[in-house]
Amino acid sequence: FDGSMARMVVFRRWFLVLALALAQEDGTCDAQSGQCTSDPGAPHGGALVDLILAGDAAKQMIASSNAKLELSERQACDVSLLINGGFSPLKGFMKKADYESLVANMRLASGHLFGLPVVLDVADESLKGKKVLLTYAGTNLAVLEAEEVFKPDKVKEAKASYGTTSTEHPSVAELFSELGKFYLGGKVHGLAKGFDAVWGKGFQTPAQVRASLPKGKQVVAFQNRNPVHKAHFELLVHANKDVENSIILVHPTCGPTQPGDIDGATRIKTYEVLQQEPEYKKWAGENFRWSYLPYSMKMAGPREAI
């Protein structure tokens, strides 16, 4: 039990306290007992957002678009999460009122708690007022109604989101030198239902994850961006024992992270191999669930942990 594992346990305990406090604020859990008061817990904002259009409605929406934008991998992750409810209660990319409220107070203009900006960066103001077809790797993901274009205060955003304006932080460096000067905000209409068509096998939407969870069970969720090492696994096994009548949801973020990290495809391979190990089957049994998440990590500490 070395120093690094001790620090990890301290962080996990701190995060558990934070998560329970936030859940209590939303009325879904009791922070003192750790018991959930609803099953499996109400979606953030009260309802799970689903922005997917189907059939003729999707065709008509594509036909009505008058501009096209090929997304980066990070942007595509955000769109996938938006249209499938991963960023509930958001129904599109943040407009200026939500963005400024979040940066200043960690809350949307509606008052809902939210950690980080969900914004679409662009180079100029030319897409304002247009219906923009958002594509990635040959797939039509969504159509954005570009209601607003605004110029953000990136220094303020960096300080609030990452606790620093130093470009030694990879997301601050990206914010200052790679992201566009303007943010495009507005409602998004989804065209790609689910995650697997774009991101592959094992990626489940919030609705699919909820449907997979056994009724009447407490859920201990573990979110990570790296391969599961022995200390992780030991913590998960003990958590399953410590929380009565529970299952473990392992929910790795498999989108882009920071330079030098193991890429998503390799991380997924390690998870698949782990689940075939005899020791995993012995200790995890039927009490573990897995779902990969197409989220792009920002290395933003507490704000991102929310």
GROMACS .gro file of C-alpha atoms in nm:
model
  306
    1PHE     CA    1   0.000   0.000   0.000
    2ASP     CA    2   0.228   0.276  -0.126
    3GLY     CA    3   0.190   0.653  -0.122
    4SER     CA    4   0.027   0.673  -0.465
    5MET     CA    5  -0.248   0.432  -0.363
    6ALA     CA    6  -0.299   0.621  -0.037
    7ARG     CA    7  -0.347   0.946  -0.233
    8MET     CA    8  -0.591   0.771  -0.464
    9VAL     CA    9  -0.798   0.641  -0.171
   10VAL     CA   10  -0.807   0.989  -0.016
   11PHE     CA   11  -0.920   1.137  -0.349
   12ARG     CA   12  -1.188   0.868  -0.396
   13ARG     CA   13  -1.320   0.938  -0.046
   14TRP     CA   14  -1.321   1.312  -0.112
   15PHE     CA   15  -1.503   1.260  -0.440
   16LEU     CA   16  -1.758   1.030  -0.274
   17VAL     CA   17  -1.835   1.302  -0.018
   18LEU     CA   18  -1.870   1.559  -0.298
   19ALA     CA   19  -2.090   1.331  -0.508
   20LEU     CA   20  -2.320   1.251  -0.216
   21ALA     CA   21  -2.348   1.620  -0.127
   22LEU     CA   22  -2.444   1.708  -0.483
   23ALA     CA   23  -2.688   1.418  -0.503
   24GLN     CA   24  -2.851   1.532  -0.179
   25GLU     CA   25  -2.891   1.881  -0.325
   26ASP     CA   26  -3.082   1.731  -0.619
   27GLY     CA   27  -3.286   1.516  -0.380
   28THR     CA   28  -3.165   1.179  -0.511
   29CYS     CA   29  -2.949   1.058  -0.220
   30ASP     CA   30  -2.903   1.097   0.153
   31ALA     CA   31  -2.548   1.221   0.214
   32GLN     CA   32  -2.536   1.082   0.570
   33SER     CA   33  -2.649   0.728   0.499
   34GLY     CA   34  -2.534   0.708   0.135
   35GLN     CA   35  -2.871   0.557   0.045
   36CYS     CA   36  -3.039   0.659  -0.280
   37THR     CA   37  -3.392   0.788  -0.237
   38SER     CA   38  -3.501   0.714  -0.593
   39ASP     CA   39  -3.434   0.420  -0.821
   40PRO     CA   40  -3.201   0.451  -1.010
   41GLY     CA   41  -3.186   0.825  -0.940
   42ALA     CA   42  -3.354   1.107  -1.127
   43PRO     CA   43  -3.171   1.244  -1.433
   44HIS     CA   44  -2.996   1.574  -1.375
   45GLY     CA   45  -3.251   1.846  -1.435
   46GLY     CA   46  -3.543   1.608  -1.383
   47ALA     CA   47  -3.571   1.449  -1.729
   48LEU     CA   48  -3.331   1.260  -1.952
   49VAL     CA   49  -3.285   1.463  -2.270
   50ASP     CA   50  -3.334   1.286  -2.603
   51LEU     CA   51  -3.278   1.506  -2.909
   52ILE     CA   52  -3.282   1.230  -3.172
   53LEU     CA   53  -3.493   1.278  -3.485
   54ALA     CA   54  -3.596   0.972  -3.687
   55GLY     CA   55  -3.727   0.889  -4.032
   56ASP     CA   56  -3.878   1.175  -4.232
   57ALA     CA   57  -3.812   1.429  -3.956
   58ALA     CA   58  -3.439   1.359  -3.977
   59LYS     CA   59  -3.442   1.379  -4.357
   60GLN     CA   60  -3.627   1.710  -4.349
   61MET     CA   61  -3.388   1.853  -4.093
   62ILE     CA   62  -3.087   1.759  -4.308
   63ALA     CA   63  -3.256   1.911  -4.615
   64SER     CA   64  -3.320   2.236  -4.426
   65SER     CA   65  -2.954   2.284  -4.335
   66ASN     CA   66  -2.767   2.557  -4.521
   67ALA     CA   67  -2.415   2.511  -4.386
   68LYS     CA   68  -2.188   2.221  -4.295
   69LEU     CA   69  -1.917   2.177  -4.035
   70GLU     CA   70  -1.681   1.881  -3.999
   71LEU     CA   71  -1.614   1.830  -3.629
   72SER     CA   72  -1.297   1.744  -3.443
   73GLU     CA   73  -1.299   1.431  -3.229
   74ARG     CA   74  -1.353   1.637  -2.915
   75GLN     CA   75  -1.642   1.827  -3.070
   76ALA     CA   76  -1.798   1.504  -3.197
   77CYS     CA   77  -1.787   1.361  -2.845
   78ASP     CA   78  -1.976   1.666  -2.718
   79VAL     CA   79  -2.241   1.637  -2.989
   80SER     CA   80  -2.294   1.265  -2.922
   81LEU     CA   81  -2.341   1.331  -2.552
   82LEU     CA   82  -2.575   1.624  -2.613
   83ILE     CA   83  -2.813   1.444  -2.847
   84ASN     CA   84  -2.827   1.125  -2.638
   85GLY     CA   85  -2.881   1.292  -2.299
   86GLY     CA   86  -2.529   1.272  -2.159
   87PHE     CA   87  -2.532   1.644  -2.084
   88SER     CA   88  -2.890   1.666  -1.954
   89PRO     CA   89  -3.053   1.915  -1.905
   90LEU     CA   90  -2.871   2.082  -2.198
   91LYS     CA   91  -3.052   2.071  -2.533
   92GLY     CA   92  -2.776   2.229  -2.736
   93PHE     CA   93  -2.446   2.411  -2.719
   94MET     CA   94  -2.442   2.679  -2.452
   95LYS     CA   95  -2.537   3.030  -2.542
   96LYS     CA   96  -2.379   3.331  -2.378
   97ALA     CA   97  -2.613   3.350  -2.077
   98ASP     CA   98  -2.551   2.987  -1.977
   99TYR     CA   99  -2.180   3.009  -2.051
  100GLU     CA  100  -2.122   3.322  -1.842
  101SER     CA  101  -2.336   3.195  -1.554
  102LEU     CA  102  -2.151   2.865  -1.550
  103VAL     CA  103  -1.804   3.022  -1.558
  104ALA     CA  104  -1.894   3.260  -1.276
  105ASN     CA  105  -2.112   3.039  -1.055
  106MET     CA  106  -2.086   2.679  -1.180
  107ARG     CA  107  -2.458   2.693  -1.261
  108LEU     CA  108  -2.663   2.731  -1.577
  109ALA     CA  109  -2.885   3.036  -1.617
  110SER     CA  110  -3.171   2.808  -1.504
  111GLY     CA  111  -2.993   2.749  -1.173
  112HIS     CA  112  -2.896   2.388  -1.246
  113LEU     CA  113  -2.551   2.285  -1.126
  114PHE     CA  114  -2.306   2.223  -1.411
  115GLY     CA  115  -1.930   2.186  -1.407
  116LEU     CA  116  -1.774   2.289  -1.739
  117PRO     CA  117  -1.875   2.479  -2.054
  118VAL     CA  118  -2.021   2.273  -2.338
  119VAL     CA  119  -1.945   2.496  -2.633
  120LEU     CA  120  -1.876   2.470  -3.005
  121ASP     CA  121  -1.572   2.674  -3.100
  122VAL     CA  122  -1.550   2.831  -3.447
  123ALA     CA  123  -1.304   3.059  -3.622
  124ASP     CA  124  -1.543   3.343  -3.712
  125GLU     CA  125  -1.905   3.463  -3.699
  126SER     CA  126  -2.008   3.345  -4.046
  127LEU     CA  127  -2.236   3.061  -3.926
  128LYS     CA  128  -2.464   3.280  -3.714
  129GLY     CA  129  -2.832   3.233  -3.800
  130LYS     CA  130  -2.773   2.921  -4.010
  131LYS     CA  131  -2.877   2.559  -3.972
  132VAL     CA  132  -2.544   2.381  -3.958
  133LEU     CA  133  -2.509   2.013  -4.045
  134LEU     CA  134  -2.253   1.870  -3.802
  135THR     CA  135  -2.057   1.575  -3.942
  136TYR     CA  136  -1.779   1.351  -3.818
  137ALA     CA  137  -1.588   1.076  -3.999
  138GLY     CA  138  -1.851   1.039  -4.269
  139THR     CA  139  -2.151   1.041  -4.032
  140ASN     CA  140  -2.421   1.306  -3.999
  141LEU     CA  141  -2.439   1.361  -3.624
  142ALA     CA  142  -2.676   1.656  -3.584
  143VAL     CA  143  -2.807   1.986  -3.712
  144LEU     CA  144  -2.732   2.295  -3.502
  145GLU     CA  145  -2.955   2.601  -3.506
  146ALA     CA  146  -2.681   2.863  -3.473
  147GLU     CA  147  -2.873   3.117  -3.266
  148GLU     CA  148  -2.576   3.301  -3.116
  149VAL     CA  149  -2.211   3.361  -3.184
  150PHE     CA  150  -2.013   3.521  -2.904
  151LYS     CA  151  -1.653   3.586  -2.809
  152PRO     CA  152  -1.565   3.424  -2.476
  153ASP     CA  153  -1.334   3.550  -2.205
  154LYS     CA  154  -1.091   3.259  -2.229
  155VAL     CA  155  -0.866   3.380  -1.947
  156LYS     CA  156  -1.161   3.389  -1.709
  157GLU     CA  157  -1.283   3.052  -1.838
  158ALA     CA  158  -0.942   2.892  -1.784
  159LYS     CA  159  -0.906   3.027  -1.432
  160ALA     CA  160  -1.256   2.917  -1.333
  161SER     CA  161  -1.248   2.577  -1.504
  162TYR     CA  162  -0.890   2.463  -1.446
  163GLY     CA  163  -0.775   2.679  -1.157
  164THR     CA  164  -0.490   2.819  -1.367
  165THR     CA  165  -0.410   3.021  -1.676
  166SER     CA  166  -0.078   2.846  -1.728
  167THR     CA  167  -0.036   2.680  -2.065
  168GLU     CA  168   0.149   2.398  -1.892
  169HIS     CA  169  -0.202   2.263  -1.832
  170PRO     CA  170  -0.292   2.078  -2.154
  171SER     CA  171  -0.654   2.198  -2.170
  172VAL     CA  172  -0.553   2.559  -2.105
  173ALA     CA  173  -0.297   2.533  -2.385
  174GLU     CA  174  -0.565   2.394  -2.615
  175LEU     CA  175  -0.815   2.662  -2.510
  176PHE     CA  176  -0.573   2.945  -2.585
  177SER     CA  177  -0.393   2.819  -2.894
  178GLU     CA  178  -0.617   2.567  -3.072
  179LEU     CA  179  -0.983   2.645  -3.009
  180GLY     CA  180  -1.157   2.904  -3.227
  181LYS     CA  181  -1.200   3.265  -3.116
  182PHE     CA  182  -1.581   3.240  -3.109
  183TYR     CA  183  -1.839   3.005  -2.958
  184LEU     CA  184  -2.150   2.901  -3.147
  185GLY     CA  185  -2.459   2.841  -2.935
  186GLY     CA  186  -2.804   2.701  -3.005
  187LYS     CA  187  -3.035   2.401  -3.010
  188VAL     CA  188  -2.911   2.072  -3.154
  189HIS     CA  189  -3.123   1.817  -3.342
  190GLY     CA  190  -2.976   1.467  -3.331
  191LEU     CA  191  -2.936   1.242  -3.633
  192ALA     CA  192  -2.722   0.956  -3.496
  193LYS     CA  193  -2.907   0.752  -3.233
  194GLY     CA  194  -2.685   0.579  -2.982
  195PHE     CA  195  -2.306   0.579  -2.949
  196ASP     CA  196  -2.203   0.254  -3.115
  197ALA     CA  197  -2.255   0.365  -3.476
  198VAL     CA  198  -1.981   0.625  -3.436
  199TRP     CA  199  -1.773   0.509  -3.141
  200GLY     CA  200  -1.804   0.131  -3.152
  201LYS     CA  201  -1.912  -0.166  -2.942
  202GLY     CA  202  -1.949  -0.123  -2.567
  203PHE     CA  203  -2.050   0.246  -2.570
  204GLN     CA  204  -2.393   0.283  -2.407
  205THR     CA  205  -2.615   0.589  -2.388
  206PRO     CA  206  -2.754   0.707  -2.054
  207ALA     CA  207  -3.090   0.546  -2.137
  208GLN     CA  208  -2.920   0.215  -2.220
  209VAL     CA  209  -2.714   0.223  -1.900
  210ARG     CA  210  -3.027   0.288  -1.693
  211ALA     CA  211  -3.205   0.000  -1.861
  212SER     CA  212  -2.916  -0.235  -1.782
  213LEU     CA  213  -2.912  -0.166  -1.407
  214PRO     CA  214  -3.094  -0.419  -1.188
  215LYS     CA  215  -3.393  -0.277  -1.003
  216GLY     CA  216  -3.362  -0.244  -0.629
  217LYS     CA  217  -2.980  -0.235  -0.634
  218GLN     CA  218  -2.751   0.043  -0.516
  219VAL     CA  219  -2.507   0.149  -0.789
  220VAL     CA  220  -2.144   0.229  -0.710
  221ALA     CA  221  -2.008   0.410  -1.016
  222PHE     CA  222  -1.639   0.432  -1.102
  223GLN     CA  223  -1.523   0.664  -1.379
  224ASN     CA  224  -1.165   0.652  -1.504
  225ARG     CA  225  -0.957   0.744  -1.806
  226ASN     CA  226  -0.679   0.485  -1.770
  227PRO     CA  227  -0.653   0.106  -1.771
  228VAL     CA  228  -0.788  -0.049  -1.450
  229HIS     CA  229  -0.483  -0.144  -1.242
  230LYS     CA  230  -0.470  -0.367  -0.935
  231ALA     CA  231  -0.535  -0.087  -0.686
  232HIS     CA  232  -0.842   0.023  -0.882
  233PHE     CA  233  -0.977  -0.330  -0.893
  234GLU     CA  234  -0.916  -0.382  -0.521
  235LEU     CA  235  -1.111  -0.064  -0.444
  236LEU     CA  236  -1.399  -0.172  -0.666
  237VAL     CA  237  -1.424  -0.517  -0.508
  238HIS     CA  238  -1.422  -0.366  -0.158
  239ALA     CA  239  -1.676  -0.100  -0.256
  240ASN     CA  240  -1.908  -0.374  -0.378
  241LYS     CA  241  -1.875  -0.545  -0.040
  242ASP     CA  242  -1.902  -0.226   0.166
  243VAL     CA  243  -2.216  -0.092  -0.003
  244GLU     CA  244  -2.498  -0.328   0.080
  245ASN     CA  245  -2.697  -0.481  -0.206
  246SER     CA  246  -2.492  -0.304  -0.476
  247ILE     CA  247  -2.345  -0.347  -0.819
  248ILE     CA  248  -2.041  -0.172  -0.964
  249LEU     CA  249  -2.076   0.037  -1.278
  250VAL     CA  250  -1.735   0.084  -1.442
  251HIS     CA  251  -1.775   0.383  -1.672
  252PRO     CA  252  -1.444   0.465  -1.846
  253THR     CA  253  -1.413   0.783  -2.052
  254CYS     CA  254  -1.273   0.670  -2.386
  255GLY     CA  255  -1.256   0.994  -2.583
  256PRO     CA  256  -0.944   1.208  -2.629
  257THR     CA  257  -0.760   1.307  -2.311
  258GLN     CA  258  -0.420   1.478  -2.299
  259PRO     CA  259  -0.098   1.439  -2.496
  260GLY     CA  260   0.092   1.130  -2.386
  261ASP     CA  261  -0.209   0.939  -2.254
  262ILE     CA  262  -0.293   0.591  -2.378
  263ASP     CA  263  -0.538   0.623  -2.665
  264GLY     CA  264  -0.902   0.520  -2.628
  265ALA     CA  265  -0.888   0.210  -2.847
  266THR     CA  266  -0.596   0.069  -2.647
  267ARG     CA  267  -0.767   0.144  -2.317
  268ILE     CA  268  -1.080  -0.040  -2.434
  269LYS     CA  269  -0.866  -0.339  -2.528
  270THR     CA  270  -0.727  -0.353  -2.173
  271TYR     CA  271  -1.080  -0.349  -2.030
  272GLU     CA  272  -1.190  -0.631  -2.258
  273VAL     CA  273  -0.889  -0.845  -2.166
  274LEU     CA  274  -0.942  -0.776  -1.794
  275GLN     CA  275  -1.299  -0.907  -1.809
  276GLN     CA  276  -1.173  -1.241  -1.941
  277GLU     CA  277  -0.923  -1.293  -1.657
  278PRO     CA  278  -1.005  -1.574  -1.410
  279GLU     CA  279  -0.933  -1.346  -1.112
  280TYR     CA  280  -1.178  -1.086  -1.247
  281LYS     CA  281  -1.451  -1.347  -1.287
  282LYS     CA  282  -1.379  -1.482  -0.938
  283TRP     CA  283  -1.410  -1.149  -0.757
  284ALA     CA  284  -1.644  -0.951  -0.982
  285GLY     CA  285  -1.888  -1.229  -1.064
  286GLU     CA  286  -2.217  -1.084  -1.188
  287ASN     CA  287  -2.182  -0.768  -0.980
  288PHE     CA  288  -1.994  -0.552  -1.233
  289ARG     CA  289  -2.138  -0.362  -1.530
  290TRP     CA  290  -1.933  -0.185  -1.799
  291SER     CA  291  -2.018   0.104  -2.029
  292TYR     CA  292  -1.772   0.315  -2.226
  293LEU     CA  293  -1.833   0.688  -2.252
  294PRO     CA  294  -1.736   0.906  -2.554
  295TYR     CA  295  -1.632   1.198  -2.337
  296SER     CA  296  -1.325   1.412  -2.395
  297MET     CA  297  -1.142   1.463  -2.068
  298LYS     CA  298  -1.040   1.818  -1.979
  299MET     CA  299  -0.826   1.746  -1.667
  300ALA     CA  300  -1.034   2.003  -1.478
  301GLY     CA  301  -1.034   1.848  -1.131
  302PRO     CA  302  -1.341   1.905  -0.910
  303ARG     CA  303  -1.546   2.085  -1.175
  304GLU     CA  304  -1.505   1.796  -1.413
  305ALA     CA  305  -1.568   1.536  -1.142
  306ILE     CA  306  -1.922   1.669  -1.112
   0.00000   0.00000   0.00000
